[in-house]
CSV table of C-alpha atoms in Angstrom, one decimal:
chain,number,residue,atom,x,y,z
A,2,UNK,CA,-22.0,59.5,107.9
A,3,UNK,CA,-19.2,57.6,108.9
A,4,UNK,CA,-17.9,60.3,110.8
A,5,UNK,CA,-20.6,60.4,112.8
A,6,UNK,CA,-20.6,56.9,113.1
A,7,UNK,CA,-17.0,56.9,114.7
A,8,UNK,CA,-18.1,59.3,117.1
A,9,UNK,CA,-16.2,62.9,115.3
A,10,UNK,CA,-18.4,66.0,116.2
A,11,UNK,CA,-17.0,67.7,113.1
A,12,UNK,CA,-17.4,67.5,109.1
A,13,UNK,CA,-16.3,68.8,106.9
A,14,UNK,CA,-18.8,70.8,104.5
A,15,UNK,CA,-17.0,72.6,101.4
A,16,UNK,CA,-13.4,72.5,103.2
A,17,UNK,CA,-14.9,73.8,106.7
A,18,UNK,CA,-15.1,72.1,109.8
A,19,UNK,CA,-18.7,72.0,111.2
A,20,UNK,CA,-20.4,70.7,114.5
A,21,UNK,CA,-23.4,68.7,114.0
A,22,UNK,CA,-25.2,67.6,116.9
A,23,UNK,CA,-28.1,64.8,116.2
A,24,UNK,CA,-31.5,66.4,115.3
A,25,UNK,CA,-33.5,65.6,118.2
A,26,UNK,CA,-31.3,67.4,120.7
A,27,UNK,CA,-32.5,70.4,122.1
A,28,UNK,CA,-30.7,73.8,122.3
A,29,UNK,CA,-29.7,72.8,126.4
A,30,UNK,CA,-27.9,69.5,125.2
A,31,UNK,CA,-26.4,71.3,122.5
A,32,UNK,CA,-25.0,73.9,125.2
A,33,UNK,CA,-23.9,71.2,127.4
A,34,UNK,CA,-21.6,69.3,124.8
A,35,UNK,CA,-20.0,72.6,124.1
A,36,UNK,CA,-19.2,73.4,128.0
A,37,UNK,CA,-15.9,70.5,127.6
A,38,UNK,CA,-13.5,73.3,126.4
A,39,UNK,CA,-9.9,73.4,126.0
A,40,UNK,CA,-8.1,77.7,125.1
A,41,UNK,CA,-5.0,77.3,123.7
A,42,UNK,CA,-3.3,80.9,123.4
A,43,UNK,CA,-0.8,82.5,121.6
A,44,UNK,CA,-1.0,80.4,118.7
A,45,UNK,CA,1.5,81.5,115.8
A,46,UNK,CA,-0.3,82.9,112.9
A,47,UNK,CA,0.7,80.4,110.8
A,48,UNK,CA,-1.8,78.0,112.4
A,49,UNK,CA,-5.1,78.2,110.3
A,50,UNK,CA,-8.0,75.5,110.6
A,51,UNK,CA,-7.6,74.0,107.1
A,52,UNK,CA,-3.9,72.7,109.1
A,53,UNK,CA,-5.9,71.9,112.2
A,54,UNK,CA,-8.4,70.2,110.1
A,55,UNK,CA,-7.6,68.7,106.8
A,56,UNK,CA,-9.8,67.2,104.4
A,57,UNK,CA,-9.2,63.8,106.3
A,58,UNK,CA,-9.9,64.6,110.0
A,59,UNK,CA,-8.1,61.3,110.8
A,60,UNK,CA,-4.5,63.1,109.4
A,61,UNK,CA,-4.8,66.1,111.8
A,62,UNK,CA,-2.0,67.0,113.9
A,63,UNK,CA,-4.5,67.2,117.1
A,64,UNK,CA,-6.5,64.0,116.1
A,65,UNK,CA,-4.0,62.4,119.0
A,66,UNK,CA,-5.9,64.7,121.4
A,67,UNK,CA,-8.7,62.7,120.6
A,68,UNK,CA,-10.6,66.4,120.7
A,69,UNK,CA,-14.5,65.8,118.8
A,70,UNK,CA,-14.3,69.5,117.8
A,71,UNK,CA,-12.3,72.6,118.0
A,72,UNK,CA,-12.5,76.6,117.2
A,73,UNK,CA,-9.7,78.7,116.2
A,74,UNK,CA,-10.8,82.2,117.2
């Protein structure tokens, strides 16, 4: 909860990042939050989301970007 309290969009649940949205959102607002996208390509495949998004979100290399959540695809 204090994630959510200082305003992170992800959480960690069993070493995964998950987006949480607050319960009386509908599906529209959800959509609309996810329409602030960054694509980064061309990653190298060393780059997995457990480096993205250690077990302290606060200790990730993009937490500078101030970015609330993030897909690697």
């Amino acid at each position: 909860m204090n994630l959510w309290n200082q305003g992170v969009w992800t959480a960690p649940l069993r070493g995964l990042p998950v987006r949480w949205y607050p319960a009386n959102w509908n599906l529209q607002q959800r959509k609309k939050r996810e329409r602030f996208q960054a694509v980064v390509k061309d990653l190298p495949g060393t780059i997995t989301t457990s480096m993205l998004y250690p077990s302290d979100p606060f200790q990730s290399p993009i937490s500078h970007l101030r970015c609330k959540a993030f897909k690697v695809v």
